[in-house]
Short mmCIF file of C-alpha atoms and ligand atoms in Angstrom, two decimals:
data_model
loop_
_atom_site.label_atom_id
_atom_site.label_comp_id
_atom_site.label_asym_id
_atom_site.label_seq_id
_atom_site.Cartn_x
_atom_site.Cartn_y
_atom_site.Cartn_z
CA UNK A 1 -39.92 20.87 -37.00
CA UNK A 2 -40.45 17.53 -35.35
CA UNK A 3 -40.68 14.40 -37.46
CA UNK A 4 -42.01 11.03 -36.43
CA UNK A 5 -39.13 8.68 -36.73
CA UNK A 6 -38.64 4.96 -36.93
CA UNK A 7 -35.23 4.45 -35.42
CA UNK A 8 -33.10 1.63 -36.66
CA UNK A 9 -31.81 -0.69 -33.96
CA UNK A 10 -28.66 1.15 -32.98
CA UNK A 11 -27.04 -2.04 -31.69
CA UNK A 12 -27.23 -3.74 -35.06
CA UNK A 13 -24.14 -5.50 -36.37
CA UNK A 14 -21.58 -3.76 -38.55
CA UNK A 15 -22.86 -5.64 -41.61
CA UNK A 16 -26.40 -4.59 -40.90
CA UNK A 17 -25.50 -0.98 -40.30
CA UNK A 18 -23.38 -0.92 -43.48
CA UNK A 19 -26.42 -2.28 -45.30
CA UNK A 20 -28.57 0.39 -43.73
CA UNK A 21 -26.15 3.06 -44.79
CA UNK A 22 -26.23 1.81 -48.35
CA UNK A 23 -30.00 2.21 -48.45
CA UNK A 24 -29.93 5.99 -48.16
CA UNK A 25 -33.53 6.30 -49.23
CA UNK A 26 -34.57 4.46 -46.09
CA UNK A 27 -32.72 6.87 -43.79
CA UNK A 28 -34.84 8.91 -41.38
CA UNK A 29 -34.99 12.60 -40.65
CA UNK A 30 -33.55 13.54 -37.29
CA UNK A 31 -36.11 14.39 -34.62
CA UNK A 32 -35.95 17.92 -33.43
CA UNK A 33 -37.22 19.57 -30.24
CA UNK A 34 -40.83 20.75 -30.16
CA UNK A 35 -41.64 24.46 -30.35
CA UNK A 36 -42.02 24.99 -26.61
CA UNK A 37 -38.75 23.12 -25.93
CA UNK A 38 -36.99 25.20 -28.57
CA UNK A 39 -38.14 28.37 -26.87
CA UNK A 40 -36.97 27.23 -23.46
CA UNK A 41 -33.79 25.47 -24.65
CA UNK A 42 -31.54 28.46 -24.17
CA UNK A 43 -32.48 29.38 -20.58
CA UNK A 44 -32.64 25.70 -19.61
CA UNK A 45 -29.22 24.95 -21.10
CA UNK A 46 -27.88 27.96 -19.28
CA UNK A 47 -29.35 26.85 -15.95
CA UNK A 48 -28.39 23.17 -16.15
CA UNK A 49 -27.09 21.78 -19.42
CA UNK A 50 -26.97 18.18 -18.18
CA UNK A 51 -30.58 18.25 -16.93
CA UNK A 52 -31.77 19.72 -20.20
CA UNK A 53 -29.94 17.15 -22.34
CA UNK A 54 -30.96 14.23 -20.13
CA UNK A 55 -34.61 15.22 -20.43
CA UNK A 56 -34.30 15.45 -24.21
CA UNK A 57 -32.60 12.01 -24.36
CA UNK A 58 -35.47 10.53 -22.33
CA UNK A 59 -37.95 11.97 -24.79
CA UNK A 60 -36.21 11.67 -28.18
CA UNK A 61 -33.71 8.85 -27.70
CA UNK A 62 -30.13 8.61 -28.90
CA UNK A 63 -30.22 11.09 -31.81
CA UNK A 64 -31.91 14.50 -31.96
CA UNK A 65 -31.32 18.10 -32.97
CA UNK A 66 -30.85 21.12 -30.73
CA UNK A 67 -30.37 24.67 -31.95
CA UNK A 68 -28.65 27.30 -29.83
CA UNK A 69 -29.03 30.82 -31.21
CA UNK A 70 -28.56 29.76 -34.79
CA UNK A 71 -26.06 26.99 -34.01
CA UNK A 72 -27.71 23.69 -34.96
CA UNK A 73 -26.30 20.53 -33.39
CA UNK A 74 -27.18 16.89 -33.76
CA UNK A 75 -26.74 15.20 -30.42
CA UNK A 76 -25.72 11.53 -30.58
CA UNK A 77 -25.79 9.43 -27.43
CA UNK A 78 -25.21 5.83 -28.44
CA UNK A 79 -21.80 4.09 -28.43
CA UNK A 80 -22.30 2.82 -32.00
CA UNK A 81 -23.07 6.31 -33.25
CA UNK A 82 -20.08 7.72 -31.42
CA UNK A 83 -17.97 4.95 -33.01
CA UNK A 84 -19.21 5.98 -36.44
CA UNK A 85 -18.16 9.61 -35.95
CA UNK A 86 -14.92 9.31 -33.98
CA UNK A 87 -13.54 6.07 -35.42
CA UNK A 88 -15.20 4.38 -38.40
CA UNK A 89 -15.84 7.41 -40.60
CA UNK A 90 -13.50 9.82 -38.81
CA UNK A 91 -12.15 11.29 -42.05
CA UNK A 92 -15.57 12.86 -42.53
CA UNK A 93 -15.55 14.71 -39.20
CA UNK A 94 -13.38 17.63 -38.12
CA UNK A 95 -13.25 20.24 -35.38
CA UNK A 96 -14.65 23.18 -37.36
CA UNK A 97 -17.70 23.53 -35.15
CA UNK A 98 -19.42 25.70 -32.59
CA UNK A 99 -17.79 24.20 -29.46
CA UNK A 100 -14.27 24.40 -30.86
CA UNK A 101 -14.92 27.89 -32.25
CA UNK A 102 -15.88 28.89 -28.71
CA UNK A 103 -12.62 27.64 -27.22
CA UNK A 104 -10.41 28.58 -30.16
CA UNK A 105 -9.47 32.03 -28.75
CA UNK A 106 -7.53 30.10 -26.10
CA UNK A 107 -6.53 26.92 -27.95
CA UNK A 108 -6.02 28.48 -31.39
CA UNK A 109 -4.21 26.09 -33.70
CA UNK A 110 -2.61 23.88 -31.05
CA UNK A 111 -3.14 20.13 -30.93
CA UNK A 112 -6.50 20.16 -29.10
CA UNK A 113 -7.99 23.08 -31.00
CA UNK A 114 -6.67 22.32 -34.52
CA UNK A 115 -9.43 21.66 -37.04
CA UNK A 116 -7.70 18.56 -38.42
CA UNK A 117 -5.95 17.63 -41.66
CA UNK A 118 -2.29 17.29 -42.47
CA UNK A 119 -0.98 20.12 -40.26
CA UNK A 120 -2.66 18.57 -37.18
CA UNK A 121 -1.33 15.15 -38.16
CA UNK A 122 2.23 16.44 -38.44
CA UNK A 123 2.05 18.02 -34.99
CA UNK A 124 0.57 14.85 -33.49
CA UNK A 125 3.33 12.69 -35.00
CA UNK A 126 5.90 15.03 -33.55
CA UNK A 127 4.46 14.95 -30.05
CA UNK A 128 3.33 11.33 -29.77
CA UNK A 129 6.74 9.85 -28.78
CA UNK A 130 6.88 12.17 -25.76
CA UNK A 131 3.90 10.26 -24.37
CA UNK A 132 5.15 6.72 -25.02
CA UNK A 133 5.51 4.24 -22.17
CA UNK A 134 9.24 4.76 -21.36
CA UNK A 135 8.59 8.48 -21.04
CA UNK A 136 5.59 7.94 -18.78
CA UNK A 137 7.76 5.67 -16.66
CA UNK A 138 10.24 8.52 -16.16
CA UNK A 139 7.40 10.99 -15.56
CA UNK A 140 6.09 8.77 -12.75
CA UNK A 141 9.19 9.65 -10.70
CA UNK A 142 8.39 13.37 -10.93
CA UNK A 143 4.78 12.59 -10.02
CA UNK A 144 5.76 10.77 -6.83
CA UNK A 145 8.40 13.40 -5.98
CA UNK A 146 5.90 16.25 -6.30
CA UNK A 147 3.19 14.35 -4.39
CA UNK A 148 5.66 13.58 -1.60
CA UNK A 149 6.48 17.30 -1.37
CA UNK A 150 2.77 18.17 -1.18
CA UNK A 151 2.17 15.59 1.56
CA UNK A 152 5.12 16.94 3.52
CA UNK A 153 3.54 20.40 3.40
CA UNK A 154 0.22 18.93 4.57
CA UNK A 155 1.95 17.27 7.49
CA UNK A 156 3.25 20.62 8.70
CA UNK A 157 0.12 22.53 7.87
CA UNK A 158 -2.69 20.31 9.17
CA UNK A 159 -3.26 18.73 12.57
CA UNK A 160 -4.41 15.12 12.65
CA UNK A 161 -8.15 15.07 11.90
CA UNK A 162 -8.23 18.66 10.65
CA UNK A 163 -10.71 19.59 7.93
CA UNK A 164 -9.03 21.24 4.95
CA UNK A 165 -9.79 22.59 1.49
CA UNK A 166 -7.14 20.68 -0.40
CA UNK A 167 -8.33 21.03 -3.99
CA UNK A 168 -6.16 24.11 -4.71
CA UNK A 169 -3.11 22.09 -3.59
CA UNK A 170 -4.05 19.25 -5.92
CA UNK A 171 -4.44 21.75 -8.79
CA UNK A 172 -1.03 23.19 -8.05
CA UNK A 173 0.41 19.67 -7.96
CA UNK A 174 -1.07 18.90 -11.39
CA UNK A 175 0.36 22.10 -12.84
CA UNK A 176 3.84 21.39 -11.48
CA UNK A 177 3.73 17.79 -12.75
CA UNK A 178 2.81 18.76 -16.30
CA UNK A 179 5.22 21.71 -16.56
CA UNK A 180 8.17 19.85 -15.05
CA UNK A 181 7.64 16.69 -17.05
CA UNK A 182 6.80 18.11 -20.42
CA UNK A 183 8.53 21.46 -20.47
CA UNK A 184 11.40 20.92 -18.03
CA UNK A 185 10.28 24.12 -16.28
CA UNK A 186 9.93 24.81 -12.59
CA UNK A 187 6.95 27.14 -12.31
CA UNK A 188 7.76 28.02 -8.69
CA UNK A 189 5.43 28.15 -5.75
CA UNK A 190 3.35 31.22 -6.68
CA UNK A 191 1.11 30.16 -9.51
CA UNK A 192 -2.26 30.92 -7.85
CA UNK A 193 -2.84 33.77 -10.29
CA UNK A 194 -2.44 31.63 -13.42
CA UNK A 195 -4.47 28.80 -11.87
CA UNK A 196 -7.40 31.11 -11.19
CA UNK A 197 -7.01 32.63 -14.69
CA UNK A 198 -7.52 29.14 -16.10
CA UNK A 199 -10.71 28.71 -14.09
CA UNK A 200 -12.03 32.16 -15.08
CA UNK A 201 -11.43 31.51 -18.79
CA UNK A 202 -13.13 28.12 -18.41
CA UNK A 203 -16.14 29.93 -16.87
CA UNK A 204 -16.45 32.56 -19.56
CA UNK A 205 -16.21 30.10 -22.45
CA UNK A 206 -18.51 27.56 -20.78
CA UNK A 207 -21.11 30.28 -20.27
CA UNK A 208 -20.75 31.39 -23.89
CA UNK A 209 -21.26 27.85 -25.19
CA UNK A 210 -24.58 27.63 -23.34
CA UNK A 211 -25.67 31.16 -24.23
CA UNK A 212 -23.79 32.25 -27.34
CA UNK A 213 -24.57 35.93 -27.30
CA UNK A 214 -23.16 38.48 -27.83
CA UNK A 215 -20.38 37.16 -30.10
CA UNK A 216 -17.02 36.71 -28.45
CA UNK A 217 -15.39 39.52 -30.44
CA UNK A 218 -17.83 42.06 -28.99
CA UNK A 219 -16.00 43.93 -26.24
CA UNK A 220 -18.31 43.14 -23.31
CA UNK A 221 -16.63 43.22 -19.86
CA UNK A 222 -16.46 39.41 -19.69
CA UNK A 223 -15.10 39.09 -23.23
CA UNK A 224 -12.50 41.77 -22.52
CA UNK A 225 -11.61 39.81 -19.40
CA UNK A 226 -11.23 36.63 -21.48
CA UNK A 227 -8.72 38.37 -23.73
CA UNK A 228 -6.82 39.63 -20.72
CA UNK A 229 -6.74 36.06 -19.31
CA UNK A 230 -5.41 34.74 -22.60
CA UNK A 231 -2.70 37.42 -22.58
CA UNK A 232 -1.74 36.37 -19.01
CA UNK A 233 -1.56 32.73 -20.08
CA UNK A 234 0.62 33.64 -23.07
CA UNK A 235 2.97 35.61 -20.83
CA UNK A 236 3.22 32.68 -18.41
CA UNK A 237 3.90 30.22 -21.22
CA UNK A 238 6.34 32.65 -22.89
CA UNK A 239 8.35 32.79 -19.65
CA UNK A 240 8.41 29.01 -19.50
CA UNK A 241 9.68 28.80 -23.06
CA UNK A 242 12.37 31.37 -22.14
CA UNK A 243 13.34 29.28 -19.13
CA UNK A 244 13.82 26.28 -21.36
CA UNK A 245 15.97 28.34 -23.70
CA UNK A 246 18.33 29.19 -20.90
CA UNK A 247 18.68 25.58 -19.70
CA UNK A 248 20.99 23.33 -21.60
CA UNK A 249 21.13 20.25 -19.39
CA UNK A 250 19.20 16.99 -19.39
CA UNK A 251 17.36 14.87 -21.97
CA UNK A 252 14.98 16.57 -24.42
CA UNK A 253 11.60 17.62 -23.09
CA UNK A 254 8.47 17.90 -25.22
CA UNK A 255 9.20 21.61 -25.38
CA UNK A 256 12.70 21.16 -26.80
CA UNK A 257 11.44 18.51 -29.23
CA UNK A 258 8.86 20.97 -30.52
CA UNK A 259 11.27 23.87 -30.60
CA UNK A 260 13.93 21.89 -32.47
CA UNK A 261 11.64 20.02 -34.88
CA UNK A 262 12.11 20.64 -38.55
CA UNK A 263 9.18 20.36 -40.95
CA UNK A 264 9.92 17.53 -43.42
CA UNK A 265 8.23 19.36 -46.29
CA UNK A 266 9.44 22.90 -45.82
CA UNK A 267 12.63 22.40 -43.81
CA UNK A 268 11.41 25.16 -41.45
CA UNK A 269 11.30 25.13 -37.67
CA UNK A 270 8.03 25.70 -35.86
CA UNK A 271 7.58 29.43 -35.44
CA UNK A 272 7.39 31.01 -31.99
CA UNK A 273 3.63 31.59 -32.22
CA UNK A 274 2.84 27.97 -33.07
CA UNK A 275 5.21 26.76 -30.35
CA UNK A 276 3.45 28.95 -27.81
CA UNK A 277 0.05 27.64 -28.93
CA UNK A 278 1.14 24.03 -28.60
CA UNK A 279 2.42 24.64 -25.10
CA UNK A 280 -0.86 26.33 -24.12
CA UNK A 281 -2.81 23.31 -25.43
CA UNK A 282 -0.74 20.83 -23.43
CA UNK A 283 -1.17 22.99 -20.33
CA UNK A 284 -4.93 23.22 -20.82
CA UNK A 285 -5.16 19.48 -21.49
CA UNK A 286 -2.82 18.51 -18.69
CA UNK A 287 -3.85 20.88 -15.93
CA UNK A 288 -7.59 21.61 -16.04
CA UNK A 289 -8.74 18.07 -16.61
CA UNK A 290 -6.48 16.33 -14.11
CA UNK A 291 -7.29 18.86 -11.41
CA UNK A 292 -11.03 18.33 -11.88
CA UNK A 293 -10.71 14.53 -11.95
CA UNK A 294 -8.46 14.36 -8.87
CA UNK A 295 -10.79 16.66 -6.91
CA UNK A 296 -13.87 14.59 -7.68
CA UNK A 297 -11.98 11.38 -6.92
CA UNK A 298 -10.86 12.51 -3.45
CA UNK A 299 -14.40 13.63 -2.68
CA UNK A 300 -15.88 10.31 -3.82
CA UNK A 301 -13.32 8.36 -1.77
CA UNK A 302 -14.16 10.40 1.33
CA UNK A 303 -17.84 9.81 0.71
CA UNK A 304 -17.39 6.04 0.36
CA UNK A 305 -15.22 4.88 3.29
CA UNK A 306 -15.74 1.18 2.53
CA UNK A 307 -14.32 1.63 -0.97
CA UNK A 308 -11.47 3.69 0.40
CA UNK A 309 -10.59 0.98 2.93
CA UNK A 310 -10.58 -1.69 0.25
CA UNK A 311 -8.26 0.50 -1.77
CA UNK A 312 -6.00 0.94 1.24
CA UNK A 313 -5.84 -2.84 1.69
CA UNK A 314 -4.53 -3.08 -1.87
CA UNK A 315 -1.98 -0.33 -1.18
CA UNK A 316 -0.73 -2.18 1.90
CA UNK A 317 -0.45 -5.42 -0.04
CA UNK A 318 1.30 -4.01 -3.10
CA UNK A 319 3.34 -1.18 -1.62
CA UNK A 320 3.71 -2.06 2.06
CA UNK A 321 4.25 1.62 2.87
CA UNK A 322 6.63 2.33 -0.03
CA UNK A 323 6.26 5.20 -2.48
CA UNK A 324 4.90 3.61 -5.69
CA UNK A 325 7.14 3.31 -8.72
CA UNK A 326 6.03 2.89 -12.32
CA UNK A 327 5.97 -0.93 -12.14
CA UNK A 328 3.62 -0.77 -9.15
CA UNK A 329 1.00 1.19 -11.09
CA UNK A 330 -0.14 -1.84 -13.12
CA UNK A 331 -0.52 -3.84 -9.90
CA UNK A 332 -2.86 -1.31 -8.29
CA UNK A 333 -5.86 -2.76 -10.07
CA UNK A 334 -8.58 -1.72 -7.61
CA UNK A 335 -7.17 1.83 -7.45
CA UNK A 336 -7.37 1.91 -11.25
CA UNK A 337 -11.01 0.78 -11.04
CA UNK A 338 -11.70 3.74 -8.73
CA UNK A 339 -10.05 6.12 -11.19
CA UNK A 340 -12.12 4.68 -14.05
CA UNK A 341 -15.38 4.95 -12.13
CA UNK A 342 -14.56 8.55 -11.16
CA UNK A 343 -13.98 9.39 -14.83
CA UNK A 344 -17.26 7.72 -15.76
CA UNK A 345 -19.25 9.69 -13.20
CA UNK A 346 -17.33 12.95 -13.36
CA UNK A 347 -15.06 12.87 -16.41
CA UNK A 348 -13.78 16.44 -16.68
CA UNK A 349 -13.66 16.52 -20.51
CA UNK A 350 -17.37 15.96 -20.63
CA UNK A 351 -18.38 17.06 -24.10
CA UNK A 352 -17.06 17.39 -27.61
CA UNK A 353 -18.21 18.31 -31.09
CA UNK A 354 -17.41 17.50 -34.68
CA UNK A 355 -18.50 18.95 -38.01
CA UNK A 356 -19.65 16.56 -40.75
CA UNK A 357 -17.63 17.55 -43.79
CA UNK A 358 -19.75 15.50 -46.19
CA UNK A 359 -23.07 13.64 -45.84
CA UNK A 360 -23.30 10.53 -43.68
CA UNK A 361 -25.81 8.26 -42.09
CA UNK A 362 -25.70 7.53 -38.37
CA UNK A 363 -27.90 4.82 -36.90
CA UNK A 364 -30.38 5.21 -39.71
CA UNK A 365 -30.48 9.03 -39.60
CA UNK A 366 -29.35 11.28 -42.42
CA UNK A 367 -26.55 13.66 -41.57
CA UNK A 368 -26.26 16.66 -43.87
CA UNK A 369 -22.90 18.12 -44.88
CA UNK A 370 -21.76 20.80 -42.43
CA UNK A 371 -23.92 19.45 -39.58
CA UNK A 372 -22.51 19.93 -36.08
CA UNK A 373 -22.37 16.64 -34.15
CA UNK A 374 -22.50 16.96 -30.38
CA UNK A 375 -21.28 14.18 -28.06
CA UNK A 376 -21.73 14.42 -24.32
CA UNK A 377 -19.59 11.87 -22.46
CA UNK A 378 -21.48 12.58 -19.23
CA UNK A 379 -24.80 11.35 -20.65
CA UNK A 380 -23.11 8.62 -22.74
CA UNK A 381 -21.56 7.22 -19.55
CA UNK A 382 -25.05 6.96 -18.04
CA UNK A 383 -26.74 5.27 -20.99
CA UNK A 384 -29.41 3.05 -19.44
CA UNK A 385 -28.69 0.14 -21.75
CA UNK A 386 -25.16 -0.26 -20.43
CA UNK A 387 -25.02 1.30 -16.97
CA UNK A 388 -27.55 0.05 -14.41
CA UNK A 389 -28.18 2.50 -11.57
CA UNK A 390 -25.91 4.96 -13.33
CA UNK A 391 -25.51 7.54 -10.53
CA UNK A 392 -24.10 5.01 -8.06
CA UNK A 393 -20.34 5.16 -7.48
CA UNK A 394 -19.34 1.55 -8.02
CA UNK A 395 -15.76 0.69 -9.06
CA UNK A 396 -16.87 -2.94 -9.64
CA UNK A 397 -18.19 -1.78 -13.01
CA UNK A 398 -14.54 -1.79 -14.05
CA UNK A 399 -13.66 -5.28 -12.89
CA UNK A 400 -11.98 -6.96 -15.93
CA UNK A 401 -14.94 -9.23 -16.67
CA UNK A 402 -17.48 -6.39 -16.59
CA UNK A 403 -15.26 -4.33 -18.90
CA UNK A 404 -14.90 -7.23 -21.36
CA UNK A 405 -18.67 -7.67 -21.52
CA UNK A 406 -19.49 -4.06 -22.36
CA UNK A 407 -19.64 -3.03 -26.03
CA UNK A 408 -16.95 -0.73 -27.42
CA UNK A 409 -17.21 3.01 -26.86
CA UNK A 410 -19.60 2.74 -23.93
CA UNK A 411 -16.82 4.31 -21.86
CA UNK A 412 -14.53 6.89 -23.48
CA UNK A 413 -13.49 9.61 -21.02
CA UNK A 414 -10.41 10.28 -23.18
CA UNK A 415 -12.28 10.31 -26.47
CA UNK A 416 -11.71 7.77 -29.25
CA UNK A 417 -10.17 7.42 -32.69
CA UNK A 418 -7.30 9.43 -34.11
CA UNK A 419 -7.96 12.38 -31.86
CA UNK A 420 -8.01 10.40 -28.64
CA UNK A 421 -6.32 12.21 -25.76
CA UNK A 422 -2.56 12.20 -26.21
CA UNK A 423 -2.14 12.46 -22.43
CA UNK A 424 -4.35 9.47 -21.54
CA UNK A 425 -1.61 7.30 -19.98
CA UNK A 426 0.06 10.33 -18.44
CA UNK A 427 -3.25 11.26 -16.76
CA UNK A 428 -4.11 7.72 -15.61
CA UNK A 429 -0.65 7.26 -14.10
CA UNK A 430 -0.88 10.64 -12.40
CA UNK A 431 -4.34 10.00 -10.94
CA UNK A 432 -3.30 6.59 -9.61
CA UNK A 433 -0.12 8.03 -8.06
CA UNK A 434 -1.96 10.93 -6.41
CA UNK A 435 -4.79 8.77 -5.06
CA UNK A 436 -2.46 6.01 -3.85
CA UNK A 437 -0.07 8.32 -2.05
CA UNK A 438 -2.80 10.35 -0.35
CA UNK A 439 -4.85 7.34 0.79
CA UNK A 440 -1.67 5.57 1.92
CA UNK A 441 -1.03 8.50 4.29
CA UNK A 442 -4.52 9.69 5.25
CA UNK A 443 -7.96 8.31 5.91
CA UNK A 444 -10.15 10.80 4.04
CA UNK A 445 -13.52 11.75 5.47
CA UNK A 446 -16.17 14.37 4.94
CA UNK A 447 -16.92 16.79 7.76
CA UNK A 448 -20.40 16.47 9.32
CA UNK A 449 -23.07 18.11 7.19
CA UNK A 450 -20.83 18.45 4.09
CA UNK A 451 -23.29 19.23 1.29
CA UNK A 452 -23.07 17.12 -1.88
CA UNK A 453 -20.67 18.93 -4.16
CA UNK A 454 -22.33 19.99 -7.36
CA UNK A 455 -20.55 20.33 -10.66
CA UNK A 456 -19.78 23.42 -12.63
CA UNK A 457 -20.61 22.73 -16.24
CA UNK A 458 -17.85 24.78 -17.81
CA UNK A 459 -15.88 23.86 -20.91
CA UNK A 460 -14.55 21.20 -18.56
CA UNK A 461 -16.41 19.85 -15.54
CA UNK A 462 -15.22 21.06 -12.12
CA UNK A 463 -16.55 20.72 -8.57
CA UNK A 464 -18.98 23.54 -7.93
CA UNK A 465 -18.35 23.91 -4.22
CA UNK A 466 -15.23 23.84 -2.16
CA UNK A 467 -14.34 20.23 -1.33
CA UNK A 468 -13.58 19.93 2.38
CA UNK A 469 -11.81 16.79 3.54
CA UNK A 470 -11.03 15.52 7.02
CA UNK A 471 -7.43 14.31 7.02
CA UNK A 472 -6.84 11.57 9.56
CA UNK A 473 -3.35 10.11 9.59
CA UNK A 474 -3.19 6.36 9.13
C1 HEM B 501 -8.26 13.07 -16.62
C2 HEM B 501 -7.53 13.72 -17.49
C3 HEM B 501 -7.88 13.93 -18.94
C4 HEM B 501 -9.05 13.73 -19.61
C5 HEM B 501 -10.38 13.22 -19.06
C6 HEM B 501 -8.81 14.10 -21.00
C7 HEM B 501 -9.76 14.01 -22.00
C8 HEM B 501 -9.52 14.30 -23.33
C9 HEM B 501 -10.47 14.11 -24.39
C10 HEM B 501 -11.90 13.59 -24.24
C11 HEM B 501 -9.87 14.49 -25.55
C12 HEM B 501 -10.48 14.42 -26.96
C13 HEM B 501 -11.28 15.64 -27.27
C14 HEM B 501 -12.07 15.51 -28.56
O1 HEM B 501 -12.11 14.45 -29.16
O2 HEM B 501 -12.67 16.51 -28.94
C15 HEM B 501 -8.55 14.94 -25.22
C16 HEM B 501 -7.64 15.43 -26.14
C17 HEM B 501 -6.39 15.90 -25.79
N1 HEM B 501 -5.81 15.87 -24.54
FE1 HEM B 501 -6.62 15.09 -22.86
N2 HEM B 501 -7.51 14.51 -21.13
C18 HEM B 501 -6.90 14.41 -19.90
C19 HEM B 501 -5.58 14.68 -19.60
C20 HEM B 501 -4.67 15.15 -20.50
C21 HEM B 501 -3.27 15.36 -20.22
C22 HEM B 501 -2.59 15.02 -18.90
C23 HEM B 501 -2.72 15.92 -21.34
C24 HEM B 501 -1.30 16.34 -21.59
C25 HEM B 501 -0.35 16.29 -20.74
C26 HEM B 501 -3.77 16.03 -22.34
C27 HEM B 501 -3.62 16.55 -23.60
C28 HEM B 501 -4.56 16.43 -24.61
C29 HEM B 501 -4.31 16.86 -25.98
C30 HEM B 501 -3.07 17.56 -26.49
C31 HEM B 501 -5.46 16.50 -26.73
C32 HEM B 501 -5.70 16.71 -28.22
C33 HEM B 501 -5.25 15.49 -28.98
C34 HEM B 501 -5.45 15.59 -30.49
O3 HEM B 501 -6.47 16.11 -30.93
O4 HEM B 501 -4.56 15.11 -31.20
N3 HEM B 501 -4.93 15.54 -21.80
N4 HEM B 501 -8.34 14.80 -23.85
#
């Protein structure tokens, strides 16, 4: 059912929007897709979710309803609306929703997947100190050490000017960085199997989100495969936990903090199942996303040689050929702008959902209790009001002045509010280190006729095609 709607000005001031919320009787019904669009929504979402949503935004604006096989969702695409859900009225929104139900077989009750409430809060409090600045500073050393080792392998493996598919190496690097830093575990050189298991699980769940039939507990071949992949992941993580148990040296890692933590209320330790789930969540958060982001970033740098050369000039000025240390990271301001613009254009965590626990009003629209709220960072980061020529790769958008002039929540690749990414500074440091050390060593180019790389719209966003880079030594 489609309703004609008078939208309130979604950029109204807080006072105005509070006033609007008070006047519930003036709130509007949410527009919903027309009959023909409803009928084609499923195949169109399946073919190209971004194209489908972008078309709907063009037609219906910043708030509208979509229904996927009985799963109704209210899409919101304005920074103020996102602010309302993730920050201002966050207590009213949890993760009991269709997207998180889809990924819960993998994430279960770990930090990313947890619905919310006190048990999530306790786990977050426990883990937060492992991501504080002094820790990240120590992690930066492992990041540079691992990147140096990767570059040494490249030097032996590739001739000057050779074209190579380096994304798998970058994925492996990200996995080693997260497991060494957070779990004190050395996963060894042969992790291809677990890395491709991650990608396969990402595929199956992404496909299910766009076409949610048959239910995940039905034993279709792909659902059986998903359960096998989860079992593989559990075995891998179990071995890592074992490894930690047999090591007694060094300062505590996140893994030992979790394993040794005692619940203030019950006096109990975290049980083995919960510990395993937390580790899986950190791996999913720390591996999949960074791999996707780093791959897109290297591709974009190769595609834009003038931006790459400006970045190299900064590297020469700040580092003068040295390996960066943690204090250098803050000085690499242009490199950081490149990372930010990559995450705007191709942020790997590209969508999220919340469930409205009670009623609310967003931008003048009534939200019913139990409604699923869908936020797509990909479309949000292209909102025409805030991002001129949104498809252009332009790091200048993140020059300090431009950032200061943009309203809050126009750019949130790590989410916002209480459930903002715990690994945000870890990831930013890692992406800067990887980009800086690669560009310092190589001039990246694309081979002649390299097709534009598409994106696979999975649970996370990944490059669709193999990224081939020409590696020319500087
Ligand atoms: C470019 C890299 C990354 C991006 C774009 C990213 C993005 C996000 C986003 C958008 C969320 C919020 C999801 C929501 O609100 O529904 C999130 C949550 C989370 N991320 Fe990341 N992330 C990245 C890297 C990492 C890393 C490196 C780690 C850990 C080492 C990590 C661990 C987590 C965890 C545990 C949560 C759940 C936090 C909570 O709910 O308390 N992420 N991430």
